[in-house]
CSV table of C-alpha atoms and ligand atoms in Angstrom, one decimal:
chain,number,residue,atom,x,y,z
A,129,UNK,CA,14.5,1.8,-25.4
A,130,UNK,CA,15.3,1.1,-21.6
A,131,UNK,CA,13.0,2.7,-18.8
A,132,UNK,CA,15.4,3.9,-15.9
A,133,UNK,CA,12.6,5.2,-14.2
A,134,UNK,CA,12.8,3.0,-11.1
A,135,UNK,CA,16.3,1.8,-10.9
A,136,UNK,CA,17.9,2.1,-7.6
A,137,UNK,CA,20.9,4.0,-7.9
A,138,UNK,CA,23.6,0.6,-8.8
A,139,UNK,CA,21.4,-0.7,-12.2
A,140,UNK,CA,21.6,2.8,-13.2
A,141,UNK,CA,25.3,3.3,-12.9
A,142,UNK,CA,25.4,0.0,-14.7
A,143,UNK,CA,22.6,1.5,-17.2
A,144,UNK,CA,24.8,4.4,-17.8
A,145,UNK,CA,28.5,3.3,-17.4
A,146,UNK,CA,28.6,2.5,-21.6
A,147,UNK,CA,28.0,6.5,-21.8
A,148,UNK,CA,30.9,7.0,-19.6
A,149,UNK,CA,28.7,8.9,-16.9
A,150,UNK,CA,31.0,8.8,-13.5
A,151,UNK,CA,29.5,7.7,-10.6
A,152,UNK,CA,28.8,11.0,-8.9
A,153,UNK,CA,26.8,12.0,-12.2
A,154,UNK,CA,24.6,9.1,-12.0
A,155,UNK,CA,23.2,9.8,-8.5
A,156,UNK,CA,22.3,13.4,-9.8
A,157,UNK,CA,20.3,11.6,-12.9
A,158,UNK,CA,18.6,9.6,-9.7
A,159,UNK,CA,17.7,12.7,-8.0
A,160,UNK,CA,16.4,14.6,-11.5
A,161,UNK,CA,14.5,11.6,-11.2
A,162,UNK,CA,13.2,10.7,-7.6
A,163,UNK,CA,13.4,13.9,-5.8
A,164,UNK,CA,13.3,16.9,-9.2
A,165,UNK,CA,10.1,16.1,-11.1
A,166,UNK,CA,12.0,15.4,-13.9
A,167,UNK,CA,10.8,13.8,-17.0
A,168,UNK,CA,13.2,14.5,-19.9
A,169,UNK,CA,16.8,14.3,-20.4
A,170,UNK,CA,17.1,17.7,-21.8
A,171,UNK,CA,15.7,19.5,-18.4
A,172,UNK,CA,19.0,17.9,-16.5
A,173,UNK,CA,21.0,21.1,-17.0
A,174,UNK,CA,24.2,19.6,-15.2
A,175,UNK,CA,24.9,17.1,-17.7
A,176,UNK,CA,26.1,18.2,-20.8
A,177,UNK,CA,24.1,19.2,-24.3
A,178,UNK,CA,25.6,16.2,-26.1
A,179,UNK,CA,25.1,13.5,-23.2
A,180,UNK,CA,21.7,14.8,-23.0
A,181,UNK,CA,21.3,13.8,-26.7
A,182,UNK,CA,23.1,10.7,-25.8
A,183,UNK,CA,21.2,9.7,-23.4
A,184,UNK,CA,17.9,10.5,-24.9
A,185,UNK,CA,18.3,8.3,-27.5
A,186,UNK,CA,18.7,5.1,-25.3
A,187,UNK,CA,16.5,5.3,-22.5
A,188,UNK,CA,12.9,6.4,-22.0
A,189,UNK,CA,11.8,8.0,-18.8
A,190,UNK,CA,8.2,6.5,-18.2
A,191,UNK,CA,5.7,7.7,-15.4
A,192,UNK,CA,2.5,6.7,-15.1
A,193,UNK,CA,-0.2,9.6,-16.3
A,194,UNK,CA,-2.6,10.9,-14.3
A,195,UNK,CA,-6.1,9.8,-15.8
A,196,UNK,CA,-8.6,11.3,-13.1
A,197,UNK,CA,-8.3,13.0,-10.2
A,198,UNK,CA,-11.0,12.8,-7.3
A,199,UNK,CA,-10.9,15.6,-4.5
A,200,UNK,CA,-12.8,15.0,-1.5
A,201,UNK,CA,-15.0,17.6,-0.4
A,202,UNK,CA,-12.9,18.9,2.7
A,203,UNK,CA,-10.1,18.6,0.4
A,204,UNK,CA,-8.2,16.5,2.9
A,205,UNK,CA,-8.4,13.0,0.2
A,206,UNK,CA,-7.4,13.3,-3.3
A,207,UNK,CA,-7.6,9.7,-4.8
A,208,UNK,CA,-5.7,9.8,-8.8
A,209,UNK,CA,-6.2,7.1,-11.3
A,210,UNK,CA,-3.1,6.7,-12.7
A,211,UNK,CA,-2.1,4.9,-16.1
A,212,UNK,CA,1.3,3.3,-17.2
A,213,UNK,CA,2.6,2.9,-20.7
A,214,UNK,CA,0.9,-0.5,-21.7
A,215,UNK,CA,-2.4,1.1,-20.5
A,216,UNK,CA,-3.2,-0.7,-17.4
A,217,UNK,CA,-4.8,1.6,-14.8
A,218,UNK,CA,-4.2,1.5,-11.0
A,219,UNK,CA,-5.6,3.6,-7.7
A,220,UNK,CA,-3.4,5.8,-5.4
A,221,UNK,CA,-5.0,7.9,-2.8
A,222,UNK,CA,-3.6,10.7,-0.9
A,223,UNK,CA,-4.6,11.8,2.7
A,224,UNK,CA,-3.9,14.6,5.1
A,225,UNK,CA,-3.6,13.5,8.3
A,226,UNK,CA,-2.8,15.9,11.2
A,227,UNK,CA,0.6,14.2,11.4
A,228,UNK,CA,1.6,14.6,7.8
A,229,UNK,CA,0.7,13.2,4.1
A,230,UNK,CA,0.1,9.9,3.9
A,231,UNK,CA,-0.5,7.8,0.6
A,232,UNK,CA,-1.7,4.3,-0.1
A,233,UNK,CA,-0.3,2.6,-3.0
A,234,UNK,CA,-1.3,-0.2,-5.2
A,235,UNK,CA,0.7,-3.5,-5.8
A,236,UNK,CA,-0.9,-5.6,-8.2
A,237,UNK,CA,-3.2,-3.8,-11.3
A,238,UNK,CA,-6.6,-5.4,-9.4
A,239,UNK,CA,-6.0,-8.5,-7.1
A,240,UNK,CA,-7.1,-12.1,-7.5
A,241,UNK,CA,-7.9,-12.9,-3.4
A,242,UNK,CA,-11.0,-12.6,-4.2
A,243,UNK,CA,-12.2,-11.5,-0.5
A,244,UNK,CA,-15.9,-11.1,-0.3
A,245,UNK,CA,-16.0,-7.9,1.1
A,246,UNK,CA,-13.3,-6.2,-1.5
A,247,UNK,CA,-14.3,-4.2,-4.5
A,248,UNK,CA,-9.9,-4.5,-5.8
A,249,UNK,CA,-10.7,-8.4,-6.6
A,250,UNK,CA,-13.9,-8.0,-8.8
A,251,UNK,CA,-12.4,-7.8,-11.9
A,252,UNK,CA,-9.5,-10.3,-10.8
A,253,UNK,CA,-5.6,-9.4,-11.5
A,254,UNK,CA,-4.4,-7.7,-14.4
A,255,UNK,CA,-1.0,-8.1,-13.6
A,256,UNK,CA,1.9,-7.4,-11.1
A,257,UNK,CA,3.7,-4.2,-10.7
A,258,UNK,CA,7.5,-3.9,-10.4
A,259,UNK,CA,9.2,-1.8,-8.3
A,260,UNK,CA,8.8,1.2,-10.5
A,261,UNK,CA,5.5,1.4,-11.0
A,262,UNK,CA,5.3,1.0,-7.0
A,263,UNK,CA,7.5,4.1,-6.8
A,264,UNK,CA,5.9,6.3,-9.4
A,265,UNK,CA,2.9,6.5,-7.6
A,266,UNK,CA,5.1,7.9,-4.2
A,267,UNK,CA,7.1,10.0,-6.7
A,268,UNK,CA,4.0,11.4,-8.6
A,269,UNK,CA,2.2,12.8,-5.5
A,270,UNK,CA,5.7,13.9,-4.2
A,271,UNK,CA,6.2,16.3,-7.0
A,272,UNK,CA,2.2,17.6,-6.8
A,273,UNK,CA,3.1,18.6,-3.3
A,274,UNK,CA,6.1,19.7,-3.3
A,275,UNK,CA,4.8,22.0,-6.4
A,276,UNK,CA,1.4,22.6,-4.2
A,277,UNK,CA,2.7,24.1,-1.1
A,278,UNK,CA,6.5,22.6,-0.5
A,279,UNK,CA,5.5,19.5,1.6
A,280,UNK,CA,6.2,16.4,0.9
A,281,UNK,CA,4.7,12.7,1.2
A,282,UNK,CA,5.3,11.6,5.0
A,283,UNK,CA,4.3,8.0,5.6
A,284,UNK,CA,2.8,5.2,3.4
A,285,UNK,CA,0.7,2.5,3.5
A,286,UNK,CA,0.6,-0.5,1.5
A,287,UNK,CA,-3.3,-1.0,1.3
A,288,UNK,CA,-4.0,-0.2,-2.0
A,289,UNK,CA,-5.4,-2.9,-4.7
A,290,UNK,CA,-3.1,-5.4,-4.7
A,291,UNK,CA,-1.6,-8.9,-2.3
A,292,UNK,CA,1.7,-7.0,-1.6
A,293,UNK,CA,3.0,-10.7,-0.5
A,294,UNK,CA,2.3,-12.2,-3.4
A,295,UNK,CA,4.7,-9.6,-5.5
A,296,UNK,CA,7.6,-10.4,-3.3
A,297,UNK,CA,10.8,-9.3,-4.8
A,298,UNK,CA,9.4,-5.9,-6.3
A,299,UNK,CA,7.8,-4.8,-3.5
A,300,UNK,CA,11.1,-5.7,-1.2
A,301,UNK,CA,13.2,-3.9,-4.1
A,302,UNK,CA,10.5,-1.0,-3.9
A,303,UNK,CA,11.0,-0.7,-0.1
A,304,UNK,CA,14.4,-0.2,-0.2
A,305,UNK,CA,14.6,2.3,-2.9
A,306,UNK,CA,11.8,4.6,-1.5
A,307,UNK,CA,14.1,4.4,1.7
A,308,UNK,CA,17.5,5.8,-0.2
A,309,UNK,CA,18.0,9.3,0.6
A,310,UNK,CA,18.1,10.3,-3.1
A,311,UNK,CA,14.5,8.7,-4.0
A,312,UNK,CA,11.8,10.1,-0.5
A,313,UNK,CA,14.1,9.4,2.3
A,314,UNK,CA,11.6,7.8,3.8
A,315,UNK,CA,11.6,6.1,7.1
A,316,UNK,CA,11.0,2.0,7.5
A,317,UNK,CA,8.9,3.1,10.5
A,318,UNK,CA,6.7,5.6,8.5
A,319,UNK,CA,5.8,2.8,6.6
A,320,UNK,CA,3.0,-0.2,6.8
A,321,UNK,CA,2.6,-3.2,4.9
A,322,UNK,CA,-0.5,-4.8,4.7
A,323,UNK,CA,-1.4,-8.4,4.4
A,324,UNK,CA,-4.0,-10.9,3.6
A,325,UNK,CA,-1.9,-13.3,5.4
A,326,UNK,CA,0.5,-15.2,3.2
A,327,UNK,CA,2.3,-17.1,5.9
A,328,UNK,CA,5.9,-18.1,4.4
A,329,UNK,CA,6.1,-14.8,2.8
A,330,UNK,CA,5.6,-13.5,6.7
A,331,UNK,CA,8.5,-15.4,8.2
A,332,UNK,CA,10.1,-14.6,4.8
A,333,UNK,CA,9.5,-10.5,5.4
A,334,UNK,CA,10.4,-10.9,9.2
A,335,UNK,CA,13.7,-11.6,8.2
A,336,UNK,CA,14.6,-8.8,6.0
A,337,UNK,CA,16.2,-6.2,8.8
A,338,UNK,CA,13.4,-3.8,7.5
A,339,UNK,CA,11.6,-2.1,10.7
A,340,UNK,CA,8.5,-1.6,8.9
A,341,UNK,CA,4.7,-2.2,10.6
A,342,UNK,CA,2.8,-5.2,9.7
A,343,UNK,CA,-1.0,-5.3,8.9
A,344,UNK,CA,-2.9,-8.1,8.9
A,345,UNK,CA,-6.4,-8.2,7.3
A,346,UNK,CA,-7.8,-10.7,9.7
A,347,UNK,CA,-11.8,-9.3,9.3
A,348,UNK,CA,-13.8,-12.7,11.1
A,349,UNK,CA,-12.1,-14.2,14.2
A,350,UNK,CA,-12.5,-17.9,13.3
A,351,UNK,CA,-11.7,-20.6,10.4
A,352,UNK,CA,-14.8,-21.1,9.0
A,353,UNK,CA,-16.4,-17.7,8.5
A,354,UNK,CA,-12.9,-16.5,7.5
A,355,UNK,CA,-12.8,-19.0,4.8
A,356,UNK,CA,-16.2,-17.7,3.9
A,357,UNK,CA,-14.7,-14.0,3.7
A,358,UNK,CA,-11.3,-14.9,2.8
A,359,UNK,CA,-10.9,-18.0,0.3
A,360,UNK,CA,-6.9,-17.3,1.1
A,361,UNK,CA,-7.4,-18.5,4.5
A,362,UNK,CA,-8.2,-22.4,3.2
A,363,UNK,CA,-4.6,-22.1,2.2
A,364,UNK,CA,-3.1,-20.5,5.1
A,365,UNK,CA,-5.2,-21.1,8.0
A,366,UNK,CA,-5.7,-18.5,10.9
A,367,UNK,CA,-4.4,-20.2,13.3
A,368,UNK,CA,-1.0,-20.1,11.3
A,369,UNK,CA,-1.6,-16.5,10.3
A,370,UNK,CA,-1.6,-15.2,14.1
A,371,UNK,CA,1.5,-17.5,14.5
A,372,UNK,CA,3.0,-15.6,11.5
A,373,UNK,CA,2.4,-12.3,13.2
A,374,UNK,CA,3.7,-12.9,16.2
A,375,UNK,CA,6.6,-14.1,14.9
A,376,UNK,CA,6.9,-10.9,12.8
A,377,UNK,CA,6.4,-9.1,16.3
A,378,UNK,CA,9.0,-11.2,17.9
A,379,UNK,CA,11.5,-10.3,15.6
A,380,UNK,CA,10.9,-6.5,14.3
A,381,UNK,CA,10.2,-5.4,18.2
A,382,UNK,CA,7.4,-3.5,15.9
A,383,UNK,CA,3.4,-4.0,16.7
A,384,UNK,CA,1.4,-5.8,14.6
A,385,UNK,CA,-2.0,-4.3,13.9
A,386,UNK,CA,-4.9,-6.7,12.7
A,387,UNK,CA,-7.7,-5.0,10.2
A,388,UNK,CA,-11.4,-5.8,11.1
A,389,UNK,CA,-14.0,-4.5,9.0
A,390,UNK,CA,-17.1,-4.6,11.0
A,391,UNK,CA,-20.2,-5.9,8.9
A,392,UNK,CA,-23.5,-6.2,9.5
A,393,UNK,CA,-24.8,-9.5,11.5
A,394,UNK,CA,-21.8,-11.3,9.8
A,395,UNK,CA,-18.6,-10.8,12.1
A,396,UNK,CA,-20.5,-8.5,14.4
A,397,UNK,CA,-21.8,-9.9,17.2
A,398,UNK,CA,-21.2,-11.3,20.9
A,399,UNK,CA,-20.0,-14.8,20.1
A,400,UNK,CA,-17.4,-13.1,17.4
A,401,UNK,CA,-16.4,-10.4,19.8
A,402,UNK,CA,-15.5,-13.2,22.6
A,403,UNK,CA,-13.5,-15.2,19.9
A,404,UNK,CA,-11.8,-12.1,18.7
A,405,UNK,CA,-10.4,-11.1,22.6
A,406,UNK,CA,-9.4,-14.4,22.5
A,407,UNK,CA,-7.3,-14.6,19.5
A,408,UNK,CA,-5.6,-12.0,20.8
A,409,UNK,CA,-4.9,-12.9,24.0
A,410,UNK,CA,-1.1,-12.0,25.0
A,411,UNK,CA,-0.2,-10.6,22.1
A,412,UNK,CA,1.6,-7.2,20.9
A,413,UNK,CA,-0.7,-6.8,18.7
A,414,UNK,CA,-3.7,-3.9,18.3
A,415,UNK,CA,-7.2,-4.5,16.4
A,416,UNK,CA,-8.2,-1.2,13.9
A,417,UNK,CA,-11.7,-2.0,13.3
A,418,UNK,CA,-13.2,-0.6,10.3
A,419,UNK,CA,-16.8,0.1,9.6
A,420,UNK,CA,-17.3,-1.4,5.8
A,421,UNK,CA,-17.2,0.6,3.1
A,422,UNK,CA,-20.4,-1.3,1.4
A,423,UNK,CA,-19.7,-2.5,-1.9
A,424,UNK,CA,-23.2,-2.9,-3.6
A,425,UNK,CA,-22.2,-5.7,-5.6
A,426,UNK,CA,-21.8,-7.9,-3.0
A,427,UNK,CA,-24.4,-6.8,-0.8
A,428,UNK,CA,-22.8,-6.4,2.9
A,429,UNK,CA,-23.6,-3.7,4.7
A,430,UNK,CA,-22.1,-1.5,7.7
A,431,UNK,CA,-23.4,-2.1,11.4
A,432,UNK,CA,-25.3,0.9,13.2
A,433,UNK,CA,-23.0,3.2,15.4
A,434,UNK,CA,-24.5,1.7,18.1
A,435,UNK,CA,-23.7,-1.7,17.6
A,436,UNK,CA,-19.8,-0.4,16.3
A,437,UNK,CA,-19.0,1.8,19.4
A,438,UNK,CA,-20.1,-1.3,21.4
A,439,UNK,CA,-17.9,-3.8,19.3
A,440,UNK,CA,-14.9,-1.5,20.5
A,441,UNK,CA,-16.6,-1.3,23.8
A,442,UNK,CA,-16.0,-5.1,23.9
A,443,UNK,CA,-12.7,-5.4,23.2
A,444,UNK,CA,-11.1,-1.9,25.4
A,445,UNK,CA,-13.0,-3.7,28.2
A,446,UNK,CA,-11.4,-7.1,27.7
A,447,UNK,CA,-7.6,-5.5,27.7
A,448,UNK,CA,-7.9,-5.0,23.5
A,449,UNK,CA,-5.9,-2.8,22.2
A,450,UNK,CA,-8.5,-1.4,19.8
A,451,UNK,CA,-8.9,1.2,17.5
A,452,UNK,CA,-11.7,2.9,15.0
A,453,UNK,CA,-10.6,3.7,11.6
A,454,UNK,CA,-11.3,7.2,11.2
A,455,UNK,CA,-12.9,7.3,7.6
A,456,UNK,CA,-11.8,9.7,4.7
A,457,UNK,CA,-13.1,10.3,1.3
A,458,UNK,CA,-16.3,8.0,1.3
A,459,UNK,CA,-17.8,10.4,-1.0
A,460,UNK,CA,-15.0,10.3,-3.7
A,461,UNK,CA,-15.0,6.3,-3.0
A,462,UNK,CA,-11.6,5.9,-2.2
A,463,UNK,CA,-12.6,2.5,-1.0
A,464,UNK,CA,-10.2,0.0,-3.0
A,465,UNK,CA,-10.5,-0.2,-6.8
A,466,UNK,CA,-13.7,1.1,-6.5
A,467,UNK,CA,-12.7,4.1,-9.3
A,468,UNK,CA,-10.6,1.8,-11.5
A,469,UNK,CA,-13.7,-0.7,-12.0
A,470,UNK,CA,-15.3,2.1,-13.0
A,471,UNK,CA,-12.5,2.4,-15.6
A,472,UNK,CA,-12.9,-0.7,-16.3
A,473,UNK,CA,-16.9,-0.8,-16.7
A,474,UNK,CA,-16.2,2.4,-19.2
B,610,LIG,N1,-4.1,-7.5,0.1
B,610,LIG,C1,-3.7,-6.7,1.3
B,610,LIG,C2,-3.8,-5.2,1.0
B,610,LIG,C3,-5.0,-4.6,0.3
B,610,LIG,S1,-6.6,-4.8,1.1
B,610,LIG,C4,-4.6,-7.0,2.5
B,610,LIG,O1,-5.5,-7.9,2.3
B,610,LIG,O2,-4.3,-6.5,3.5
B,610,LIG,C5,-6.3,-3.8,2.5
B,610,LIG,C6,-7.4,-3.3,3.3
B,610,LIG,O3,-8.4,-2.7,2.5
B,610,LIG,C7,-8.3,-4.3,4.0
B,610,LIG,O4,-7.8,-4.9,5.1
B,610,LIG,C8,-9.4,-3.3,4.5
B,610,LIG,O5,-8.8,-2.6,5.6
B,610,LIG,C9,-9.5,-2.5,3.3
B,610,LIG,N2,-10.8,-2.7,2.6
B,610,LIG,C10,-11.0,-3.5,1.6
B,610,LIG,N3,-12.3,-3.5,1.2
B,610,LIG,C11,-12.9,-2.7,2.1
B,610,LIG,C12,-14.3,-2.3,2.3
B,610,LIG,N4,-15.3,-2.8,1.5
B,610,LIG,N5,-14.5,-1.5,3.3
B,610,LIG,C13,-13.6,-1.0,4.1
B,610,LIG,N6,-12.3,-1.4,4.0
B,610,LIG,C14,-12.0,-2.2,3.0
């Protein structure tokens, strides 16, 4: 049996032209879908009893189950497990910002990286997700609100477990759906995509006419120590990475933002400050520092407040455009993949 869960509107018309369903019909099946909640043929009262039969018999409609569900305790960061039909098991989190709902999703079932810092990578990579997967996360929460209180999902971050660049096509094919107004609607500008730094996939995504914000998970300002940090930067170098950025600036008009987490007396100090205002030096570009999350495993641990508020200090004072990641659900550890290897570890 075919899954059409996840097909943009054309594969299902194609999917369902052997049943003779027009056009028109087809895009209501999408919304039932995308926008409805639904997840059998026989709640899609406009089609007929007998097509509903039909149609039952040939295709599946799978969405992922939800496994666990972690509330944080101001209730402002729900973080769901979620669990697709082969049984692999990925992380989704749900904030509540003052502007709106915002969720990170997951691109890859873990993440092979393997950043020092990153709890996503421990286990390595399971496997990619295609585009569906990718969308049933958005569509799962979407229905929970809509259900809660009539809101909806706002803006999105690609940040979850996962090298989004390194699942190309499905997460292109996944951007474009989640933009069609009969899946969320939603906006290319609501909407960042976070990267390690894969450099031809860069230049590749810069090209794509989608206005979308690019992150870049810089986190040391030099080669060496974010080689040490990074193993992907031996590969891509950061020299080449910033290049890549600005590039992607250049061409999108759209701000890059570079991710920095701050750890303890590794990418902390003076001397990696002064490299950092450096590096970014005439660029449209902003740095979002972010106070580690510490993974026990790996043993690196979060700088005082002092020496954070004089990090950011550093940088607004040398023309930075600099930012503090407020933090949200620590206590439900909505850090990456930091629920899932407990999953995993069960
Ligand atoms: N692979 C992509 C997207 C997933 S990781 C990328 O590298 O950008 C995205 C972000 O997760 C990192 O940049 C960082 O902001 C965050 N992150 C990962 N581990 C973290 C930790 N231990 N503490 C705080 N943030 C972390």
């Amino acid at each position: 049996m075919i899954n059409i869960f996840g097909m943009p509107l054309a594969e299902l018309q194609a999917a369902l032209k052997p049943y003779n369903v027009p056009g028109f019909r087809a895009k209501q099946i999408a919304q039932w879908l995308y926008q409805k909640g639904v997840v059998d043929f026989g709640a899609m009262t406009n089609l007929s009893k007998d097509l509903r039969a039909q149609l039952a018999q040939a295709f599946v409609i799978a969405r992922p189950q939800v496994k666990a569900r972690l509330d944080s305790q101001d209730g402002k960061t729900t973080k769901f497990l979620l669990e697709y039909a082969d049984g692999t098991a990925i992380e989704t989190v749900l904030m509540r910002q003052p502007y709106g709902n915002s969720i990170c999703v997951s691109t890859q079932a873990g993440c092979n990286m393997g950043c020092a810092f990153c709890a996503s990578t421990l286990h390595g990579m399971a496997r990619d997700l295609t585009c569906g997967e990718i969308l049933a996360q958005a569509v799962v929460i979407n229905d929970m609100l809509r259900e809660e209180n009539g809101s909806k999902v706002d803006t999105m971050v690609i940040m979850g477990s996962g090298e989004p660049l390194m699942n190309y096509a499905e997460v292109l094919k996944f951007l474009r759906l989640i933009h069609e107004p009969y899946t969320l609607g939603m906006g290319y500008r609501n909407i960042t995509l976070s990267t390690s730094g894969i450099v031809p996939r860069m230049y590749q995504l810069a090209e794509e006419g989608l206005p979308i914000s690019l992150s870049v998970s810089l986190h040391a300002p030099n080669q060496e120590l974010r080689s040490e940090l990074m193993p992907i930067n031996r590969k891509y170098p950061i020299q080449d990475v910033v290049a890549a950025a600005r590039n992607y600036a250049d061409k999108t008009k759209r701000r890059v933002t570079y991710e920095y987490i701050l750890i303890d007396g590794v990418n902390d100090g003076e001397e990696q400050a002064k490299e950092l205002v450096a590096l970014m030096r005439g660029q449209l570009a902003s740095v979002n520092l972010i106070p580690i999350n510490p993974v026990v495993e790996r043993n690196l641990l979060r700088p005082s407040k002092a020496r954070i508020d004089w990090f950011e200090g550093y940088l607004a004072s040398h023309h930075v455009n600099v930012t503090v990641r407020r933090e949200m659900g620590t206590d439900i550890q909505a850090a990456c993949g930091q629920l899932r290897n407990k999953h995993l570890e069960k």
